[in-house]
PDB file of C-alpha atoms and ligand atoms in Angstrom:
ATOM      1  CA  MET A1492      91.308  99.930 115.277  1.00  0.00           C
ATOM      2  CA  ARG A1493      92.034 100.521 111.581  1.00  0.00           C
ATOM      3  CA  ILE A1494      94.183 103.716 110.949  1.00  0.00           C
ATOM      4  CA  VAL A1495      94.954 105.216 107.694  1.00  0.00           C
ATOM      5  CA  VAL A1496      97.735 107.736 107.408  1.00  0.00           C
ATOM      6  CA  THR A1497      98.068 109.824 104.363  1.00  0.00           C
ATOM      7  CA  GLY A1498      99.732 113.101 103.059  1.00  0.00           C
ATOM      8  CA  VAL A1499     101.424 114.207  99.997  1.00  0.00           C
ATOM      9  CA  PRO A1500     104.706 112.642  98.603  1.00  0.00           C
ATOM     10  CA  GLY A1501     107.797 113.629 100.765  1.00  0.00           C
ATOM     11  CA  VAL A1502     105.733 115.140 103.661  1.00  0.00           C
ATOM     12  CA  GLY A1503     107.320 112.404 105.898  1.00  0.00           C
ATOM     13  CA  LYS A1504     104.708 109.613 106.424  1.00  0.00           C
ATOM     14  CA  SER A1505     106.907 106.624 106.341  1.00  0.00           C
ATOM     15  CA  THR A1506     109.628 108.416 108.661  1.00  0.00           C
ATOM     16  CA  ILE A1507     106.781 109.044 111.123  1.00  0.00           C
ATOM     17  CA  MET A1508     105.709 105.246 110.599  1.00  0.00           C
ATOM     18  CA  GLU A1509     109.259 104.251 111.880  1.00  0.00           C
ATOM     19  CA  GLY A1510     108.706 106.197 115.078  1.00  0.00           C
ATOM     20  CA  VAL A1511     105.319 104.767 115.654  1.00  0.00           C
ATOM     21  CA  ALA A1512     106.421 101.355 115.016  1.00  0.00           C
ATOM     22  CA  LYS A1513     108.663 101.331 118.145  1.00  0.00           C
ATOM     23  CA  GLU A1514     105.607 102.121 120.222  1.00  0.00           C
ATOM     24  CA  ALA A1515     102.435 100.973 118.757  1.00  0.00           C
ATOM     25  CA  LYS A1516     101.015  97.569 118.954  1.00  0.00           C
ATOM     26  CA  TYR A1517      99.831  97.840 115.403  1.00  0.00           C
ATOM     27  CA  ARG A1518     100.955  96.230 112.303  1.00  0.00           C
ATOM     28  CA  ILE A1519     102.209  98.961 109.804  1.00  0.00           C
ATOM     29  CA  VAL A1520     101.463  98.316 106.197  1.00  0.00           C
ATOM     30  CA  ASN A1521     102.696 100.328 103.393  1.00  0.00           C
ATOM     31  CA  PHE A1522      99.889 100.476 100.625  1.00  0.00           C
ATOM     32  CA  GLY A1523     102.547 101.307  97.806  1.00  0.00           C
ATOM     33  CA  ASP A1524     104.745  98.241  98.836  1.00  0.00           C
ATOM     34  CA  ILE A1525     101.610  95.955  98.208  1.00  0.00           C
ATOM     35  CA  MET A1526     100.935  97.701  94.892  1.00  0.00           C
ATOM     36  CA  LEU A1527     104.484  97.442  93.906  1.00  0.00           C
ATOM     37  CA  GLU A1528     104.592  93.658  94.567  1.00  0.00           C
ATOM     38  CA  LYS A1529     101.751  93.294  92.137  1.00  0.00           C
ATOM     39  CA  ALA A1530     103.031  95.749  89.748  1.00  0.00           C
ATOM     40  CA  ARG A1531     106.383  93.946  89.426  1.00  0.00           C
ATOM     41  CA  ASP A1532     104.527  91.397  87.211  1.00  0.00           C
ATOM     42  CA  ILE A1533     103.832  93.925  84.670  1.00  0.00           C
ATOM     43  CA  GLY A1534     107.315  95.318  84.515  1.00  0.00           C
ATOM     44  CA  VAL A1535     107.193  98.136  87.011  1.00  0.00           C
ATOM     45  CA  ARG A1536     110.671  98.422  88.586  1.00  0.00           C
ATOM     46  CA  ASN A1537     110.209 101.076  91.383  1.00  0.00           C
ATOM     47  CA  ARG A1538     107.428 102.511  93.445  1.00  0.00           C
ATOM     48  CA  ASP A1539     107.527 105.948  91.824  1.00  0.00           C
ATOM     49  CA  GLU A1540     106.674 104.617  88.351  1.00  0.00           C
ATOM     50  CA  ILE A1541     103.247 103.369  89.741  1.00  0.00           C
ATOM     51  CA  ARG A1542     101.548 106.757  89.544  1.00  0.00           C
ATOM     52  CA  LYS A1543     102.578 107.149  85.863  1.00  0.00           C
ATOM     53  CA  LEU A1544     100.861 103.964  84.811  1.00  0.00           C
ATOM     54  CA  PRO A1545      97.651 104.175  83.025  1.00  0.00           C
ATOM     55  CA  VAL A1546      94.936 105.274  85.535  1.00  0.00           C
ATOM     56  CA  GLU A1547      93.006 102.014  84.851  1.00  0.00           C
ATOM     57  CA  ARG A1548      96.067  99.911  85.765  1.00  0.00           C
ATOM     58  CA  GLN A1549      96.551 101.941  88.900  1.00  0.00           C
ATOM     59  CA  ARG A1550      92.838 101.363  89.863  1.00  0.00           C
ATOM     60  CA  ASP A1551      93.408  97.536  89.377  1.00  0.00           C
ATOM     61  CA  LEU A1552      96.441  97.573  91.621  1.00  0.00           C
ATOM     62  CA  GLN A1553      94.821  99.754  94.015  1.00  0.00           C
ATOM     63  CA  ARG A1554      91.742  97.476  94.479  1.00  0.00           C
ATOM     64  CA  LEU A1555      93.928  94.449  94.969  1.00  0.00           C
ATOM     65  CA  ALA A1556      96.053  96.035  97.515  1.00  0.00           C
ATOM     66  CA  GLY A1557      93.089  97.405  99.318  1.00  0.00           C
ATOM     67  CA  GLU A1558      91.465  93.878  99.453  1.00  0.00           C
ATOM     68  CA  GLU A1559      94.656  92.340 100.776  1.00  0.00           C
ATOM     69  CA  ILE A1560      95.038  94.865 103.554  1.00  0.00           C
ATOM     70  CA  GLY A1561      91.248  94.700 104.314  1.00  0.00           C
ATOM     71  CA  ARG A1562      91.970  91.150 105.407  1.00  0.00           C
ATOM     72  CA  MET A1563      94.430  92.213 108.190  1.00  0.00           C
ATOM     73  CA  ASP A1564      93.579  93.236 111.741  1.00  0.00           C
ATOM     74  CA  ASN A1565      94.801  96.122 113.853  1.00  0.00           C
ATOM     75  CA  VAL A1566      96.701  97.971 111.120  1.00  0.00           C
ATOM     76  CA  ILE A1567      97.959 101.346 110.400  1.00  0.00           C
ATOM     77  CA  VAL A1568      97.966 101.901 106.633  1.00  0.00           C
ATOM     78  CA  ASP A1569     100.671 104.343 105.227  1.00  0.00           C
ATOM     79  CA  THR A1570      99.149 105.614 101.974  1.00  0.00           C
ATOM     80  CA  HIS A1571      97.764 108.625 100.087  1.00  0.00           C
ATOM     81  CA  MET A1572      94.400 110.470 100.064  1.00  0.00           C
ATOM     82  CA  SER A1573      95.056 111.262  96.523  1.00  0.00           C
ATOM     83  CA  ILE A1574      97.712 110.631  93.781  1.00  0.00           C
ATOM     84  CA  LYS A1575      98.871 113.211  91.498  1.00  0.00           C
ATOM     85  CA  THR A1576      98.792 111.442  88.155  1.00  0.00           C
ATOM     86  CA  PRO A1577      99.379 112.811  84.670  1.00  0.00           C
ATOM     87  CA  ALA A1578      95.540 112.372  84.161  1.00  0.00           C
ATOM     88  CA  GLY A1579      94.520 114.228  87.488  1.00  0.00           C
ATOM     89  CA  PHE A1580      94.086 113.642  91.103  1.00  0.00           C
ATOM     90  CA  LEU A1581      93.232 109.817  91.604  1.00  0.00           C
ATOM     91  CA  PRO A1582      91.423 109.232  94.877  1.00  0.00           C
ATOM     92  CA  GLY A1583      93.679 106.936  97.130  1.00  0.00           C
ATOM     93  CA  LEU A1584      90.524 105.747  98.960  1.00  0.00           C
ATOM     94  CA  PRO A1585      87.614 105.341  96.353  1.00  0.00           C
ATOM     95  CA  GLU A1586      84.435 103.859  97.789  1.00  0.00           C
ATOM     96  CA  TRP A1587      85.392 100.269  97.094  1.00  0.00           C
ATOM     97  CA  VAL A1588      88.843 100.549  98.578  1.00  0.00           C
ATOM     98  CA  LEU A1589      87.219 102.179 101.754  1.00  0.00           C
ATOM     99  CA  ARG A1590      84.826  99.356 101.913  1.00  0.00           C
ATOM    100  CA  ALA A1591      87.698  96.874 102.240  1.00  0.00           C
ATOM    101  CA  LEU A1592      89.727  98.844 104.539  1.00  0.00           C
ATOM    102  CA  ARG A1593      87.173  99.983 106.910  1.00  0.00           C
ATOM    103  CA  PRO A1594      89.129 102.734 108.609  1.00  0.00           C
ATOM    104  CA  SER A1595      88.064 104.160 111.914  1.00  0.00           C
ATOM    105  CA  MET A1596      90.634 107.163 111.748  1.00  0.00           C
ATOM    106  CA  LEU A1597      91.891 109.100 108.829  1.00  0.00           C
ATOM    107  CA  VAL A1598      95.272 110.921 109.476  1.00  0.00           C
ATOM    108  CA  LEU A1599      96.418 113.697 107.159  1.00  0.00           C
ATOM    109  CA  VAL A1600     100.139 114.470 107.766  1.00  0.00           C
ATOM    110  CA  GLU A1601     100.821 118.089 106.535  1.00  0.00           C
ATOM    111  CA  ALA A1602     103.863 120.343 106.411  1.00  0.00           C
ATOM    112  CA  ASN A1603     104.825 123.857 104.820  1.00  0.00           C
ATOM    113  CA  PRO A1604     105.035 123.414 101.139  1.00  0.00           C
ATOM    114  CA  SER A1605     108.711 124.879 101.307  1.00  0.00           C
ATOM    115  CA  SER A1606     109.840 122.160 103.719  1.00  0.00           C
ATOM    116  CA  ILE A1607     108.201 119.440 101.416  1.00  0.00           C
ATOM    117  CA  VAL A1608     110.055 120.888  98.408  1.00  0.00           C
ATOM    118  CA  GLY A1609     113.420 120.536 100.265  1.00  0.00           C
ATOM    119  CA  ARG A1610     112.604 117.131 101.723  1.00  0.00           C
ATOM    120  CA  ARG A1611     111.773 115.863  98.180  1.00  0.00           C
ATOM    121  CA  ARG A1612     115.103 117.477  96.849  1.00  0.00           C
ATOM    122  CA  LYS A1613     117.223 116.046  99.423  1.00  0.00           C
ATOM    123  CA  ASP A1614     115.606 112.522  99.314  1.00  0.00           C
ATOM    124  CA  SER A1615     117.936 110.664  96.880  1.00  0.00           C
ATOM    125  CA  THR A1616     116.229 107.334  97.468  1.00  0.00           C
ATOM    126  CA  ARG A1617     113.280 108.115  95.341  1.00  0.00           C
ATOM    127  CA  TYR A1618     112.465 109.466  91.980  1.00  0.00           C
ATOM    128  CA  ARG A1619     110.390 112.405  93.171  1.00  0.00           C
ATOM    129  CA  ASP A1620     108.216 114.966  91.092  1.00  0.00           C
ATOM    130  CA  SER A1621     109.567 118.431  90.954  1.00  0.00           C
ATOM    131  CA  ASP A1622     106.308 120.107  92.029  1.00  0.00           C
ATOM    132  CA  THR A1623     106.298 123.814  92.867  1.00  0.00           C
ATOM    133  CA  GLU A1624     105.331 125.173  96.454  1.00  0.00           C
ATOM    134  CA  ALA A1625     101.911 126.243  94.849  1.00  0.00           C
ATOM    135  CA  ASP A1626     101.323 122.650  93.429  1.00  0.00           C
ATOM    136  CA  ILE A1627     102.057 121.109  96.775  1.00  0.00           C
ATOM    137  CA  GLU A1628      99.697 123.592  98.617  1.00  0.00           C
ATOM    138  CA  MET A1629      96.967 122.657  96.111  1.00  0.00           C
ATOM    139  CA  HIS A1630      97.541 119.082  96.657  1.00  0.00           C
ATOM    140  CA  GLN A1631      97.340 119.359 100.305  1.00  0.00           C
ATOM    141  CA  GLU A1632      94.141 121.302 100.064  1.00  0.00           C
ATOM    142  CA  MET A1633      92.775 118.624  97.717  1.00  0.00           C
ATOM    143  CA  ASN A1634      93.630 115.969 100.277  1.00  0.00           C
ATOM    144  CA  ARG A1635      91.482 117.736 102.864  1.00  0.00           C
ATOM    145  CA  PHE A1636      88.575 117.494 100.646  1.00  0.00           C
ATOM    146  CA  PHE A1637      89.117 113.869  99.921  1.00  0.00           C
ATOM    147  CA  ALA A1638      89.437 113.155 103.473  1.00  0.00           C
ATOM    148  CA  ALA A1639      86.053 114.867 104.289  1.00  0.00           C
ATOM    149  CA  SER A1640      84.426 112.645 101.675  1.00  0.00           C
ATOM    150  CA  CYS A1641      86.030 109.496 103.002  1.00  0.00           C
ATOM    151  CA  ALA A1642      84.970 110.382 106.757  1.00  0.00           C
ATOM    152  CA  THR A1643      81.408 111.048 105.665  1.00  0.00           C
ATOM    153  CA  LEU A1644      81.322 107.710 103.944  1.00  0.00           C
ATOM    154  CA  THR A1645      82.852 105.726 106.650  1.00  0.00           C
ATOM    155  CA  GLY A1646      82.310 107.538 109.941  1.00  0.00           C
ATOM    156  CA  ALA A1647      86.096 107.696 110.530  1.00  0.00           C
ATOM    157  CA  THR A1648      87.482 110.661 112.423  1.00  0.00           C
ATOM    158  CA  VAL A1649      89.912 112.897 110.710  1.00  0.00           C
ATOM    159  CA  VAL A1650      93.198 113.895 112.356  1.00  0.00           C
ATOM    160  CA  ILE A1651      95.517 116.611 110.843  1.00  0.00           C
ATOM    161  CA  ILE A1652      99.092 116.272 112.160  1.00  0.00           C
ATOM    162  CA  ARG A1653     101.788 118.701 111.465  1.00  0.00           C
ATOM    163  CA  ASN A1654     105.277 117.310 110.652  1.00  0.00           C
ATOM    164  CA  GLU A1655     107.376 120.453 111.241  1.00  0.00           C
ATOM    165  CA  GLU A1656     110.888 120.681 110.002  1.00  0.00           C
ATOM    166  CA  GLY A1657     113.312 118.772 112.292  1.00  0.00           C
ATOM    167  CA  LYS A1658     110.391 117.633 114.602  1.00  0.00           C
ATOM    168  CA  VAL A1659     109.342 114.241 113.502  1.00  0.00           C
ATOM    169  CA  ASN A1660     109.397 112.997 117.260  1.00  0.00           C
ATOM    170  CA  GLU A1661     106.779 115.427 117.929  1.00  0.00           C
ATOM    171  CA  ALA A1662     104.505 114.289 115.135  1.00  0.00           C
ATOM    172  CA  VAL A1663     105.126 110.642 116.253  1.00  0.00           C
ATOM    173  CA  GLU A1664     103.806 111.563 119.810  1.00  0.00           C
ATOM    174  CA  VAL A1665     100.860 113.490 118.632  1.00  0.00           C
ATOM    175  CA  LEU A1666      99.774 110.267 116.525  1.00  0.00           C
ATOM    176  CA  LEU A1667     100.568 108.030 119.334  1.00  0.00           C
ATOM    177  CA  GLY A1668      98.378 110.259 121.474  1.00  0.00           C
ATOM    178  CA  MET A1669      95.400 110.131 118.928  1.00  0.00           C
ATOM    179  CA  ILE A1670      95.729 106.316 118.622  1.00  0.00           C
ATOM    180  CA  LYS A1671      95.312 105.879 122.408  1.00  0.00           C
ATOM    181  CA  ASN A1672      92.153 107.978 122.488  1.00  0.00           C
ATOM    182  CA  GLY A1673      90.720 106.366 119.297  1.00  0.00           C
TER     183      GLY A1673
HETATM  184  P1  ATP B2565     106.016 109.158 100.028  1.00  0.00           P
HETATM  185  O1  ATP B2565     104.691 109.457 100.024  1.00  0.00           O
HETATM  186  O2  ATP B2565     106.571 109.586  98.831  1.00  0.00           O
HETATM  187  O3  ATP B2565     106.287 107.743 100.485  1.00  0.00           O
HETATM  188  P2  ATP B2565     106.652 110.082 102.745  1.00  0.00           P
HETATM  189  O4  ATP B2565     105.518 110.974 103.098  1.00  0.00           O
HETATM  190  O5  ATP B2565     106.422 108.730 103.137  1.00  0.00           O
HETATM  191  O6  ATP B2565     106.545 110.121 101.016  1.00  0.00           O
HETATM  192  P3  ATP B2565     109.226 110.125 103.840  1.00  0.00           P
HETATM  193  O7  ATP B2565     109.946 109.282 102.737  1.00  0.00           O
HETATM  194  O8  ATP B2565     109.045 109.657 105.183  1.00  0.00           O
HETATM  195  O9  ATP B2565     107.950 110.748 103.097  1.00  0.00           O
HETATM  196  O10 ATP B2565     110.045 111.504 103.875  1.00  0.00           O
HETATM  197  C1  ATP B2565     110.677 112.171 102.853  1.00  0.00           C
HETATM  198  C2  ATP B2565     111.990 112.849 103.263  1.00  0.00           C
HETATM  199  O11 ATP B2565     111.735 113.731 104.378  1.00  0.00           O
HETATM  200  C3  ATP B2565     113.149 111.927 103.885  1.00  0.00           C
HETATM  201  O12 ATP B2565     114.204 112.175 103.540  1.00  0.00           O
HETATM  202  C4  ATP B2565     112.887 112.221 105.266  1.00  0.00           C
HETATM  203  O13 ATP B2565     113.947 111.651 106.046  1.00  0.00           O
HETATM  204  C5  ATP B2565     112.603 113.634 105.337  1.00  0.00           C
HETATM  205  N1  ATP B2565     111.695 114.105 106.541  1.00  0.00           N
HETATM  206  C6  ATP B2565     110.781 113.415 107.108  1.00  0.00           C
HETATM  207  N2  ATP B2565     110.217 114.221 108.168  1.00  0.00           N
HETATM  208  C7  ATP B2565     111.029 115.113 108.265  1.00  0.00           C
HETATM  209  C8  ATP B2565     111.036 116.385 109.189  1.00  0.00           C
HETATM  210  N3  ATP B2565     110.066 116.447 109.990  1.00  0.00           N
HETATM  211  N4  ATP B2565     112.039 117.200 109.072  1.00  0.00           N
HETATM  212  C9  ATP B2565     112.873 117.023 108.063  1.00  0.00           C
HETATM  213  N5  ATP B2565     112.966 116.118 107.185  1.00  0.00           N
HETATM  214  C10 ATP B2565     111.931 115.160 107.340  1.00  0.00           C
HETATM  215  P1  AMP B2566     104.452 105.521  98.484  1.00  0.00           P
HETATM  216  O1  AMP B2566     105.732 104.899  98.822  1.00  0.00           O
HETATM  217  O2  AMP B2566     103.691 105.877  99.670  1.00  0.00           O
HETATM  218  O3  AMP B2566     104.717 106.793  97.799  1.00  0.00           O
HETATM  219  O4  AMP B2566     103.693 104.539  97.639  1.00  0.00           O
HETATM  220  C1  AMP B2566     104.350 104.246  96.308  1.00  0.00           C
HETATM  221  C2  AMP B2566     103.307 104.521  95.286  1.00  0.00           C
HETATM  222  O5  AMP B2566     102.064 103.589  95.468  1.00  0.00           O
HETATM  223  C3  AMP B2566     102.674 105.889  95.276  1.00  0.00           C
HETATM  224  O6  AMP B2566     103.568 106.862  94.698  1.00  0.00           O
HETATM  225  C4  AMP B2566     101.274 105.661  94.614  1.00  0.00           C
HETATM  226  O7  AMP B2566     101.552 105.651  93.217  1.00  0.00           O
HETATM  227  C5  AMP B2566     100.859 104.206  94.881  1.00  0.00           C
HETATM  228  N1  AMP B2566      99.953 104.281  96.195  1.00  0.00           N
HETATM  229  C6  AMP B2566     100.089 104.235  97.454  1.00  0.00           C
HETATM  230  N2  AMP B2566      98.950 104.353  98.013  1.00  0.00           N
HETATM  231  C7  AMP B2566      97.918 104.420  97.074  1.00  0.00           C
HETATM  232  C8  AMP B2566      96.546 104.396  97.058  1.00  0.00           C
HETATM  233  N3  AMP B2566      95.726 104.279  98.195  1.00  0.00           N
HETATM  234  N4  AMP B2566      95.917 104.413  95.796  1.00  0.00           N
HETATM  235  C9  AMP B2566      96.585 104.563  94.765  1.00  0.00           C
HETATM  236  N5  AMP B2566      97.932 104.423  94.588  1.00  0.00           N
HETATM  237  C10 AMP B2566      98.598 104.496  95.709  1.00  0.00           C
HETATM  238 MG1   MG B2567     106.488 106.631 102.178  1.00  0.00          MG
END
C-alpha cells in the first residue's frame, strides 16, 4: 500500500507521522526531506526556503523526489496537496509525480484555521508564513479540490482526518484504522 499524507503547513502531519511510525509496518518518508537534500546543491539552507524558489526549480526538485520515492515499497509519504508559493498554488502531486508515486490512499489532515495559526506561531523550529485564518481556510479548501483531482486520476481513496488541538493521539488512531482497512 502506498499512502500520501497531506495538509497545510503546521497542521501537524509530521507530528502525526511520529505516532504512526511507532505502530505501522511502513516506511515513512518526508517528501520535503528529499527535496531539501537535492536543493542543498543549489544553496538552499533550510526547508522553508524551498517554496520561495522559482517555480520551475521547485518542479524539478519535486519530480526528482517523486521518482526517488516511487522506487520505494510500502511507504507513507508526508507531503503537500498544494504549496502556497509567491506565484500561486503549486500542485504537490502533478500528474507526473502521481504516476511515479502510485498512491492507493490520499489523506488530508485538517484543523481549525485558528489552531493552525497558533501552532505556526509556537513552532520556533521553522520559518513559517504568517497567513491569516482566512488564508489558511482557503488553502485547506484548495487542497480538497486538488485531492479530488488526484483521486480521479489514480483511483486512490480520499480520507479527511481532523487533528484537533491537543488530540494528536486520536488523529494517529484514526489514520492507523484507515491504513488497516486499506
Ligand atoms: P509542515 O507541512 O510545515 O512540515 P506539519 O503539518 O508537518 O507542517 P508539524 O510540524 O507536525 O506540522 O506541527 C506543527 C506544530 O504544531 C508543532 O509544533 C507541533 O508540535 C504542533 N502540533 C501538531 N499537532 C498538534 C495538535 N493536535 N495540538 C497542538 N499542537 C499540535
Ligand atoms: P515540509 O517539511 O513538509 O514543509 O516540506 C518542506 C518543503 O518541501 C515544503 O515547504 C515544500 O516547499 C516542499 N515540498 C514538500 N512536498 C512537496 C511536494 N509534493 N511538491 C512540492 N514541494 C513540496
Ligand atoms: Mg512536517
